[in-house]
Coordinates of C-alpha atoms in Angstrom, one line a residue:
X464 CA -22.5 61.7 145.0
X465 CA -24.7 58.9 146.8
X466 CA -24.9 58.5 150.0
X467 CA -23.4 55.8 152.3
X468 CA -25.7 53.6 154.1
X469 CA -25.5 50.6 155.9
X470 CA -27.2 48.4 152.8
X471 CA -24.6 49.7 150.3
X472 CA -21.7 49.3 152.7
X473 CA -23.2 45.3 153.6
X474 CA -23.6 45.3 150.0
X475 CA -19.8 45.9 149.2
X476 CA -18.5 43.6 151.9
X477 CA -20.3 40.5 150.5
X478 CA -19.1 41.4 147.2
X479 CA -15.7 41.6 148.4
X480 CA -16.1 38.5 150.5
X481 CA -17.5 36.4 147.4
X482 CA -14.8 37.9 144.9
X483 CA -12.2 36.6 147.4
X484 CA -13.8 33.3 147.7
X485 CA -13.7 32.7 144.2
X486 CA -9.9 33.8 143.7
X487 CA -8.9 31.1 146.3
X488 CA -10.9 28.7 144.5
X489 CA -9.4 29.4 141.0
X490 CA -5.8 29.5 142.9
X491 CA -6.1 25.9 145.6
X492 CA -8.9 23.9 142.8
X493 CA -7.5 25.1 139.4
X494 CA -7.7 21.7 137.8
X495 CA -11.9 21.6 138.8
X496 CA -11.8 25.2 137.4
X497 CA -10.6 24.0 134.1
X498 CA -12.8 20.9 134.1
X499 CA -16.1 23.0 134.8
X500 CA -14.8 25.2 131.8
X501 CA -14.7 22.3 129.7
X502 CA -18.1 21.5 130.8
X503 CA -19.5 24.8 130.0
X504 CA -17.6 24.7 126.3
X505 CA -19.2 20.6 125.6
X506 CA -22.3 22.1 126.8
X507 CA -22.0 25.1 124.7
X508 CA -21.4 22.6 121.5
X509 CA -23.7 20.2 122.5
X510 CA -27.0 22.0 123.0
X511 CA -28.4 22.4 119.7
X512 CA -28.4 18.8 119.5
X513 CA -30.0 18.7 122.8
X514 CA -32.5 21.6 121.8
X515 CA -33.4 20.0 118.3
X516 CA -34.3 16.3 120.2
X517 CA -36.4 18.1 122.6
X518 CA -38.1 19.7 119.9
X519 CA -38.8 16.6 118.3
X520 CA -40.3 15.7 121.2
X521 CA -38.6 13.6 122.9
X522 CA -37.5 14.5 127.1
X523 CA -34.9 16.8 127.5
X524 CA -33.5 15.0 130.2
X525 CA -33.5 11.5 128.3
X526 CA -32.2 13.5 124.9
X527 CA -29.2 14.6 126.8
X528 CA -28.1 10.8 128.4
X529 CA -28.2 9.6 124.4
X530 CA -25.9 12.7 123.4
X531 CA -23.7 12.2 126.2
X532 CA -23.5 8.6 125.5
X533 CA -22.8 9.1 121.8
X534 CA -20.1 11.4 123.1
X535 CA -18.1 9.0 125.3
X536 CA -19.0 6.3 123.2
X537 CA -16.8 8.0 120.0
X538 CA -14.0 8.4 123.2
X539 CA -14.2 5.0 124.1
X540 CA -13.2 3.8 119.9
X541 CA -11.1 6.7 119.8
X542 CA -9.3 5.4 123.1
X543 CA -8.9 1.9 121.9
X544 CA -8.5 2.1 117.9
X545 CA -6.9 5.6 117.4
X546 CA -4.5 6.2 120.7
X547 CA -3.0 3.0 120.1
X548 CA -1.9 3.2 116.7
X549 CA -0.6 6.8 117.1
X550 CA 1.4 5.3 120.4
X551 CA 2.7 2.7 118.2
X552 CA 3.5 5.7 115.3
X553 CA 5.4 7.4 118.0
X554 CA 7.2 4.5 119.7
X555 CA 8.7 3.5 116.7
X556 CA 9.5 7.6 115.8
X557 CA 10.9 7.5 119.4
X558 CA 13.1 5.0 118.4
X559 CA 14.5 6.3 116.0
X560 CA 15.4 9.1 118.2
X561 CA 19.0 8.3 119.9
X562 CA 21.6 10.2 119.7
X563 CA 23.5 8.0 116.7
X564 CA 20.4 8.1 114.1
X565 CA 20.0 11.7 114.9
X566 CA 23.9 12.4 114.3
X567 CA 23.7 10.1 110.8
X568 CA 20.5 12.1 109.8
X569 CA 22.4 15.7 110.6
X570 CA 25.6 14.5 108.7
X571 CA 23.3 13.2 105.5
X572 CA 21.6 16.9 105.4
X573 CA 24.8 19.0 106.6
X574 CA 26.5 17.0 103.1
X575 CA 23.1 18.2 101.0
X576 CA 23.4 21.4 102.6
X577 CA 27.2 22.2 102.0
X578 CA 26.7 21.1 98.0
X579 CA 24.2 23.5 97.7
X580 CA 25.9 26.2 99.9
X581 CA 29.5 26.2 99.4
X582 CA 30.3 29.2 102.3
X583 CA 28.5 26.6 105.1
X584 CA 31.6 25.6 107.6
X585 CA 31.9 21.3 107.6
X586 CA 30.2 20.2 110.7
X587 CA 28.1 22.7 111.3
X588 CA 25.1 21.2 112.2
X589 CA 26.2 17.9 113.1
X590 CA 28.2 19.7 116.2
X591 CA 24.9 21.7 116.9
X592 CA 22.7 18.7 116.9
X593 CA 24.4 16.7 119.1
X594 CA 24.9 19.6 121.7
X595 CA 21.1 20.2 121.2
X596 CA 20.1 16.3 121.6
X597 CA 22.4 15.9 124.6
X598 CA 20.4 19.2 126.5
X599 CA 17.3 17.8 125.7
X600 CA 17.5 14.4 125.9
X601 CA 19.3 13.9 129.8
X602 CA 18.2 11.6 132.9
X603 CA 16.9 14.2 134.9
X604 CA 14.6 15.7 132.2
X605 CA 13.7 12.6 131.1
X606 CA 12.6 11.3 134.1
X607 CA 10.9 14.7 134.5
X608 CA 9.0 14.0 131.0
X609 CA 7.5 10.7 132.2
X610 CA 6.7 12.6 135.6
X611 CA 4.5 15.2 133.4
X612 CA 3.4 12.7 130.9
X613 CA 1.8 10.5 134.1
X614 CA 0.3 13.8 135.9
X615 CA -1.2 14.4 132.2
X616 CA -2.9 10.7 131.9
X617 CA -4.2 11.3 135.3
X618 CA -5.7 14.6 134.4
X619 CA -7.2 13.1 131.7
X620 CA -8.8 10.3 133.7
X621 CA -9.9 12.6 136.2
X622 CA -11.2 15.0 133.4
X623 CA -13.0 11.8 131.4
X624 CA -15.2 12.0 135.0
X625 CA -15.8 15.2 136.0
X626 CA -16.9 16.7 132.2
X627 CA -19.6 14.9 130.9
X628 CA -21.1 15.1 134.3
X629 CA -20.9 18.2 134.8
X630 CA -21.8 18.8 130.7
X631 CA -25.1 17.1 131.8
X632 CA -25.9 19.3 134.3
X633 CA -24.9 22.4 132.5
X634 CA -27.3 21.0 129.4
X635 CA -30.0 20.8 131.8
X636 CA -30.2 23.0 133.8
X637 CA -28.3 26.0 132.0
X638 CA -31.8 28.0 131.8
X639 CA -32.3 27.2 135.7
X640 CA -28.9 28.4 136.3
X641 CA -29.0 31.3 134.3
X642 CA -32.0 32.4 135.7
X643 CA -30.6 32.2 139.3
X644 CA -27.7 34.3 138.4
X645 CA -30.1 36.9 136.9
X646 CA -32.0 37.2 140.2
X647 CA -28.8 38.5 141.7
X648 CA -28.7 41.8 138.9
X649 CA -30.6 44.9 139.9
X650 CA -33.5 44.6 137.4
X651 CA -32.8 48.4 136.3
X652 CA -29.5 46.2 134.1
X653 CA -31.6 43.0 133.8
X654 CA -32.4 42.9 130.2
X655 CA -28.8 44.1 129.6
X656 CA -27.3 41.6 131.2
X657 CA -29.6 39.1 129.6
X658 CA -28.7 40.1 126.3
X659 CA -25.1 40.0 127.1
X660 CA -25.2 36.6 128.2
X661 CA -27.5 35.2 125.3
X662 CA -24.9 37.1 122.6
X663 CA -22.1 35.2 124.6
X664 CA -23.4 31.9 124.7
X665 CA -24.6 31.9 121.1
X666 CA -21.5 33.5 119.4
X667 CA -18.9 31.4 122.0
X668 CA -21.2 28.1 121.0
X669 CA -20.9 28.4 117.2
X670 CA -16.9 29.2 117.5
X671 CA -16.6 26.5 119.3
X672 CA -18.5 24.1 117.0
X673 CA -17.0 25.7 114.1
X674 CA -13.2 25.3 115.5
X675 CA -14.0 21.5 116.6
X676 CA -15.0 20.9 113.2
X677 CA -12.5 22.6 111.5
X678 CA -9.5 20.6 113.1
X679 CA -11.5 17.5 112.5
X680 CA -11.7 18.2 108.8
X681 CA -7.7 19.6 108.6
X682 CA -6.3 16.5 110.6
X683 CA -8.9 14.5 108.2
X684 CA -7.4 16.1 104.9
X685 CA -3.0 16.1 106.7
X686 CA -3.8 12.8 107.0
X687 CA -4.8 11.5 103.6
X688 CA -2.5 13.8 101.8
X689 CA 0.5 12.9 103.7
X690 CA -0.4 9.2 103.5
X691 CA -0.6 9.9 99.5
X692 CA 2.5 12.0 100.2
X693 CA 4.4 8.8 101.1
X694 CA 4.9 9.4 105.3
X695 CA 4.7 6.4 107.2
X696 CA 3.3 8.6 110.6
X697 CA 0.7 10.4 108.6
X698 CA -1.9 9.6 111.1
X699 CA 0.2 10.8 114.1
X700 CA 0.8 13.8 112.0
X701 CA -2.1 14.3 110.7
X702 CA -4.0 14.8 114.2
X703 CA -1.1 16.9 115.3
X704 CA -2.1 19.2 112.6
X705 CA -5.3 19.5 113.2
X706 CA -4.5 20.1 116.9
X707 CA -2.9 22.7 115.8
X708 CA -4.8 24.3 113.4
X709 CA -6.9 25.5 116.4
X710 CA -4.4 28.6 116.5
X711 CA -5.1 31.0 113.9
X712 CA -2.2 31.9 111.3
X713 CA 0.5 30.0 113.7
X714 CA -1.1 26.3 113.6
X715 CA -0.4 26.2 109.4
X716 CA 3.4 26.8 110.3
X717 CA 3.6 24.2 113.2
X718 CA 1.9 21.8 110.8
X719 CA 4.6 22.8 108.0
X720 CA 7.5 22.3 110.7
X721 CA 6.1 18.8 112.2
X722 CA 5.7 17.5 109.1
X723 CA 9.2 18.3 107.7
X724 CA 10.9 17.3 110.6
X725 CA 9.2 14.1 110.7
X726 CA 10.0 13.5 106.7
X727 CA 13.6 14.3 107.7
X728 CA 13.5 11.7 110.2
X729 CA 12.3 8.9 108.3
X730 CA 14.2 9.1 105.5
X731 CA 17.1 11.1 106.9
X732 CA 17.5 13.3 103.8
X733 CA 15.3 15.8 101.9
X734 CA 14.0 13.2 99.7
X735 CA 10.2 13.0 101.3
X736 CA 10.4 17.3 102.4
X737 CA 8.8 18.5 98.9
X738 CA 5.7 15.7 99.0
X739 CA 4.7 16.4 102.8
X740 CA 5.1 20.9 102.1
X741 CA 2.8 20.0 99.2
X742 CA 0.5 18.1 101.3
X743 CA 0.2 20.8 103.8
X744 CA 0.0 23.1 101.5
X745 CA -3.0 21.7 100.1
X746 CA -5.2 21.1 103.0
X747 CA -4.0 24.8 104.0
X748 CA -5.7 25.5 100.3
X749 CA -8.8 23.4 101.3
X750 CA -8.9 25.1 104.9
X751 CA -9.0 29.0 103.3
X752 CA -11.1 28.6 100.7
X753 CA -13.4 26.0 101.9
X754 CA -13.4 25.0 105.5
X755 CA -13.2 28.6 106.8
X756 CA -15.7 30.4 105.1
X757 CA -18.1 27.6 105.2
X758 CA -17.6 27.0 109.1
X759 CA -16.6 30.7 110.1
X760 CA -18.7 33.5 108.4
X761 CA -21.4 34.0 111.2
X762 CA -18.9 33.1 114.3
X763 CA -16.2 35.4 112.6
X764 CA -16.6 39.0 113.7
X765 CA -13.2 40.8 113.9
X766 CA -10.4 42.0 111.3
X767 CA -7.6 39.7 110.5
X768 CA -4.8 41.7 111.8
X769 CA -7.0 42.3 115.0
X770 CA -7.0 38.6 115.4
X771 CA -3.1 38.5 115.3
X772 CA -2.3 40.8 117.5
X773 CA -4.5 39.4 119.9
X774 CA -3.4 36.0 119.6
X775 CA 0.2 37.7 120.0
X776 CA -0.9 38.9 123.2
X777 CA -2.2 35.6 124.2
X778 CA 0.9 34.1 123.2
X779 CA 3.4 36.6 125.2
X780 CA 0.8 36.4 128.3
X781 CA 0.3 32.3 128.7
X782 CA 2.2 31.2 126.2
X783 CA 0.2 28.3 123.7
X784 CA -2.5 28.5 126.5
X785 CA -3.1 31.9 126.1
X786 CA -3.4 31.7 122.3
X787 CA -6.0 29.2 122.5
X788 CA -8.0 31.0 125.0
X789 CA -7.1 34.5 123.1
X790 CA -10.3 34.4 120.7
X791 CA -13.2 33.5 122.9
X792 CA -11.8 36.2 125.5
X793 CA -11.4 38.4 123.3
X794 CA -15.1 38.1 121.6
X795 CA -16.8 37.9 125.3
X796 CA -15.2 41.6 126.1
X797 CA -16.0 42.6 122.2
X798 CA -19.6 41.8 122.9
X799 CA -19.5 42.9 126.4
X800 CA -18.4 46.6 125.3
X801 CA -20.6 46.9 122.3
X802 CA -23.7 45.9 124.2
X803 CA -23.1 48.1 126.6
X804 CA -22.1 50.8 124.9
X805 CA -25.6 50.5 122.9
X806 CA -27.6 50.6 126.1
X807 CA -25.7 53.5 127.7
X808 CA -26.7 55.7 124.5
X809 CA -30.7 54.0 124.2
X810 CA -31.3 53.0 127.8
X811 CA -32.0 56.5 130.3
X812 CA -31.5 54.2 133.0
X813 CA -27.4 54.0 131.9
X814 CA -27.6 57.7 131.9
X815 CA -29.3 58.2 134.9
X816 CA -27.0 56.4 136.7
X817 CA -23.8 58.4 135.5
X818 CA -24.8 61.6 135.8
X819 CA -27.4 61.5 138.6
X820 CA -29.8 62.9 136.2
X821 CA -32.8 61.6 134.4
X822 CA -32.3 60.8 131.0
X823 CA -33.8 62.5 128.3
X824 CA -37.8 62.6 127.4

């Protein structure tokens, strides 16, 4: 057992102290928590465009205010050719949305329904709709939507200002920073911990590049196909899709859901339902057989059913936050425990260390 001393015991206390620091920062500043996460994930997509202009030879510095530019540039069209037209979409699906339409629409399909399925009781689901639409759709939680919606546009401002500077910092300075947090590890661990950290970065970078391009090509390919499909909000849909996608195995279904309920809508009867399955089926075709194994067979490194049950963990821990988040956590602590695992059996510092003798010759 090693002995107390003085060093070890300052030591602890201002490991203590800084752990507690940082919990009362996540807890009082969680929105500048999530913004310099964001950061770190633009930065972590952005820098081999930033490394391949600085091998070109142009400044790094100067090579990072043209990316960034680029960047905000595509938010700016997006913001005023894209948003609008997916507000408009909306407003007018919005619309359709009172309580009247929605009772027409459930007594159209209840009638399709009973034809097909003589033992279905008359007024079944137009009863349960309306009950349903009435919960959903009072003042109070209305008034509580537009609250949220408003605190969401704000976070979005405030996130539109905070990111790409602190991206630029990040895509700057990330060696300089890195190497100031190395200077804090005993050097005995230091090339483990550097290896760690370089596996991280590299694997978390190409997921993310791979999973911002993948819901770029899916919303791409909903869209088309349910514009072909006949479905006047394809676009609206189309994104939502893609947003979706982002969730492994559960983002196809929402897409399938959406877009049925959305045909159901417009049309108020199944007429529309078979074209819009069909177009999601497709691009569900074109995601498995060509988007994923073009964009995921370096970044992918666990089982299928692995990946599940994780992202069923994530799900029953922080609902769809935690499903989003599930993957990248999950591959940090995969990468965490196999590289340390491979230096407590290679390194005799590892063993050294837990069994207070020296390794083997």
């Amino acid at each position: 057992m090693r002995n107390i001393t003085l060093d070890r015991v300052v030591r602890f206390i201002i490991g203590l102290a800084a752990l507690a620091v940082s919990l009362v920062i996540l807890y009082n500043y969680s929105n500048l928590v999530v913004f310099l996460v964001l950061a770190m994930i633009l930065s972590y997509i952005l820098d081999p465009f930033a490394n391949r202009l600085q091998s070109m030879g142009l400044n790094r510095t100067f090579g990072i205010t043209i990316i960034l530019a680029t960047v905000i540039l595509i938010l700016v069209f997006i913001s005023t050719s894209v948003i609008p037209i997916i507000a408009n979409q909306m407003a007018e699906l919005t619309a359709q949305l009172n309580i009247e339409n929605i009772r027409q629409i459930a007594v159209k399909v209840e009638n399709q329904l009973i034809n097909k399925f003589d033992f279905l009781p008359e007024g079944f689901l137009e009863e349960n709709i309306t009950i349903v639409f009435n919960e959903l759709f009072n003042v109070n939680q209305i008034s509580s939507i537009v609250s949220d919606a408003l605190s969401i546009f704000t976070n979005i401002f405030s996130a539109v200002l905070v990111v790409p500077f602190a991206a630029f910092f990040f895509l700057k300075d990330g060696s300089k920073i890195r190497r100031d947090l190395l200077q804090l590890v005993p050097n005995k661990y230091f090339e483990t911990t550097l290896t760690v950290i370089d596996k991280i970065e590299k694997r978390l970078g190409l997921y993310f590049r791979s999973v911002l391009f993948q819901s770029f090509l899916v919303a791409l390919s909903s869209w088309t196909t349910l514009s072909i499909a006949g479905l006047d909000n394809s676009m609206s849909v189309g994104i939502a899709v893609g947003l979706a996608n982002t969730i492994p195995y559960f983002g196809p279904i929402l897409g399938y859901f959406l877009s049925i309920i959305v045909s159901i809508i417009e049309t108020g009867n199944f007429s529309m339902v078979a074209a819009c399955v069909l177009a999601i089926f497709i691009v569900q075709m074109l995601d498995n057989i060509v988007f994923q194994p073009m964009l995921f067979s370096r970044s992918a490194d666990m089982h299928p059913v692995a990946i599940l049950f994780i992202i069923l963990v994530g799900a029953e821990t922080a609902g769809i936050l935690g499903m989003l988040i599930a993957i990248p956590l999950a591959t940090v602590i995969k990468i965490m425990i196999t590289q340390l695992s491979w230096s407590f059996n290679n390194y005799q510092v590892f063993r050294r260390d837990v069994t207070g003798l020296p390794g083997p010759d």
